[in-house]
C-alpha positions as MATLAB code, in Angstrom:
seq = 'MKKAILLTVLMGFGLALFSGCATMQTWPDNQRSAENKMVVIQEKIGDGLKTGALTTDQSQMFLTTLKGIRTDYEALRDRSVEREEWNSLHGRLDALGDEINRALARPTRIEEPRNGDRIIALQRRIDDGRISRRLPLTEERDYQSRLDSIRSDYLRMTEGGRSATYEGRAEISRRLDSLESDLNRYR';
ca = [
      26.380 -146.455  161.904;
      24.858 -145.944  165.349;
      27.301 -143.116  166.028;
      26.337 -141.393  162.791;
      22.627 -141.631  163.641;
      23.263 -140.387  167.177;
      25.363 -137.506  165.865;
      22.629 -136.573  163.356;
      19.944 -136.634  166.052;
      22.073 -134.510  168.396;
      22.758 -132.003  165.631;
      19.028 -131.835  164.921;
      18.237 -131.138  168.573;
      21.015 -128.546  168.688;
      19.633 -126.736  165.659;
      16.105 -126.859  167.069;
      17.324 -125.434  170.372;
      19.339 -122.749  168.637;
      16.451 -121.685  166.393;
      14.136 -121.516  169.401;
      16.608 -119.299  171.243;
      17.060 -117.100  168.205;
      13.373 -116.259  167.900;
      12.513 -115.740  171.561;
      14.507 -113.307  173.635;
      14.180 -110.362  175.966;
      14.426 -106.916  174.442;
      15.653 -104.430  177.127;
      15.959 -101.569  174.631;
      12.319 -102.057  173.663;
      11.359 -102.000  177.354;
      13.216  -98.730  177.935;
      11.819  -97.186  174.792;
       8.260  -98.174  175.749;
       8.775  -96.757  179.246;
      10.092  -93.521  177.753;
       7.079  -93.216  175.481;
       4.666  -93.889  178.357;
       6.352  -91.194  180.477;
       6.135  -88.635  177.672;
       2.500  -89.500  176.917;
       1.590  -89.238  180.609;
       3.211  -85.812  180.831;
       1.500  -84.593  177.665;
      -1.877  -85.610  179.045;
      -1.178  -83.885  182.371;
       0.119  -80.741  180.694;
      -2.829  -80.664  178.297;
      -5.250  -80.928  181.189;
      -3.463  -78.189  183.162;
      -3.335  -75.770  180.238;
      -6.894  -76.515  179.183;
      -5.814  -77.833  175.785;
      -7.482  -81.143  176.728;
     -10.889  -81.552  178.283;
     -11.419  -83.827  181.257;
     -13.203  -86.327  179.009;
     -10.346  -86.336  176.496;
      -7.723  -86.810  179.179;
      -9.722  -89.657  180.738;
     -10.052  -91.346  177.360;
      -6.301  -91.034  176.728;
      -5.468  -92.230  180.245;
      -7.725  -95.267  179.839;
      -5.993  -96.155  176.574;
      -2.580  -95.656  178.200;
      -3.607  -97.852  181.113;
      -4.509 -100.655  178.703;
      -1.177 -100.315  176.928;
       0.618 -100.258  180.291;
      -1.133 -103.500  181.269;
       0.071 -105.125  178.043;
       3.563 -103.729  178.679;
       3.649 -105.322  182.128;
       2.745 -108.658  180.546;
       5.681 -108.382  178.093;
       8.276 -106.923  180.444;
      11.220 -109.153  181.393;
       9.836 -112.072  179.373;
      11.209 -113.761  176.312;
       8.904 -112.690  173.519;
       9.121 -112.190  169.785;
      10.078 -108.781  168.467;
       6.703 -108.411  166.721;
       4.945 -108.199  170.096;
       7.154 -105.257  171.096;
       6.656 -103.660  167.672;
       2.888 -103.900  168.156;
       3.097 -102.268  171.593;
       5.313  -99.474  170.236;
       2.901  -98.950  167.348;
       0.033  -98.510  169.811;
       2.091  -96.046  171.878;
       3.029  -94.071  168.756;
      -0.596  -93.957  167.630;
      -1.717  -92.726  171.061;
       1.044  -90.102  171.091;
       0.013  -88.877  167.639;
      -3.629  -88.728  168.688;
      -2.720  -86.685  171.771;
      -0.558  -84.337  169.693;
      -3.457  -83.733  167.329;
      -5.808  -83.081  170.245;
      -3.390  -80.724  171.924;
      -2.481  -78.493  168.977;
      -1.712  -75.877  171.592;
      -0.074  -72.562  170.755;
       1.522  -72.207  174.196;
       4.710  -73.978  175.075;
       6.117  -75.110  178.370;
       9.219  -73.140  179.305;
      11.318  -75.949  180.745;
      11.763  -79.407  179.266;
       9.553  -82.096  180.728;
      11.099  -84.894  182.751;
      10.060  -87.418  180.105;
      11.923  -85.500  177.404;
      14.972  -85.272  179.666;
      14.855  -89.036  180.315;
      14.865  -89.684  176.563;
      17.738  -87.243  175.987;
      19.822  -88.808  178.765;
      19.118  -92.315  177.408;
      20.432  -91.177  174.026;
      23.565  -89.726  175.615;
      24.238  -92.966  177.509;
      23.661  -95.003  174.356;
      25.944  -92.697  172.349;
      28.633  -92.947  175.039;
      28.344  -96.732  174.988;
      28.557  -96.947  171.200;
      31.450  -94.481  170.887;
      33.162  -96.012  173.926;
      33.524  -92.580  175.549;
      31.966  -93.954  178.720;
      33.985  -96.459  180.722;
      32.037  -99.700  181.190;
      31.567  -99.260  184.956;
      30.249  -95.698  184.573;
      28.014  -96.695  181.669;
      26.420  -99.427  183.769;
      26.064  -97.079  186.756;
      24.480  -94.317  184.653;
      22.127  -96.766  182.927;
      21.107  -98.228  186.285;
      20.454  -94.758  187.714;
      18.395  -93.724  184.682;
      16.418  -96.987  184.781;
      15.686  -96.349  188.469;
      14.555  -92.772  187.783;
      12.341  -93.918  184.898;
      10.844  -96.695  187.001;
      10.114  -94.349  189.911;
       8.517  -91.829  187.575;
       6.344  -94.510  185.985;
       5.278  -95.638  189.462;
       4.317  -92.050  190.365;
       2.109  -91.751  187.301;
       0.683  -95.278  187.371;
      -3.026  -95.578  186.815;
      -3.254  -92.190  185.114;
      -2.216  -90.151  188.134;
      -0.308  -86.937  187.660;
       2.945  -86.754  189.546;
       2.888  -84.371  192.489;
       4.969  -81.219  192.399;
       7.326  -82.735  194.964;
       7.614  -85.950  192.947;
       8.386  -84.065  189.725;
      10.926  -81.935  191.574;
      12.650  -85.023  193.014;
      12.814  -86.673  189.583;
      14.156  -83.436  188.108;
      16.820  -83.210  190.818;
      17.928  -86.795  190.146;
      18.027  -86.111  186.401;
      20.117  -82.974  187.036;
      22.589  -85.042  189.064;
      22.852  -87.718  186.378;
      23.233  -85.118  183.646;
      25.982  -83.401  185.625;
      27.851  -86.679  185.983;
      27.433  -87.456  182.281;
      28.857  -84.040  181.361;
      32.263  -85.225  182.594;
      32.475  -87.504  179.533;
      31.612  -85.113  176.711;
];
């Protein structure tokens, strides 16, 4: 009888532990996706200011909103949180991106792809290579690590609403070119 009670109690604790682990976890894909969105938004604001599609007041308003979202992102990053918290952050980023797109409504286009767009495209290629198993595991990890490093450095350059310097953008672009060249071996 005592063994049956002990077994029931242990099973109860096991289920409680398992359910707690199932609801709280880290979400690295959500982190990368949020970082990608922040990079793209930052570039859109900078480009809009340079081309005159955004006024200084508009860009400051957007940068202040982005800074608030970035602060919330830092609080969520590398922590075990529920998926709804990430969904809320992504919803705010999407709303800000849509608002910026509406404000821009610019007829001119930038000739070369922005670094943020290239980061997103390379992330998709790495993910596709992982899913289709075209990329060997060691290369996939190396490429993902390199892209994460590039994304992190770019976010650091644009932290606090700063625009990346020409040299900084060129360095990021060079690193993206190198990664893209290496990824082309596995088409």
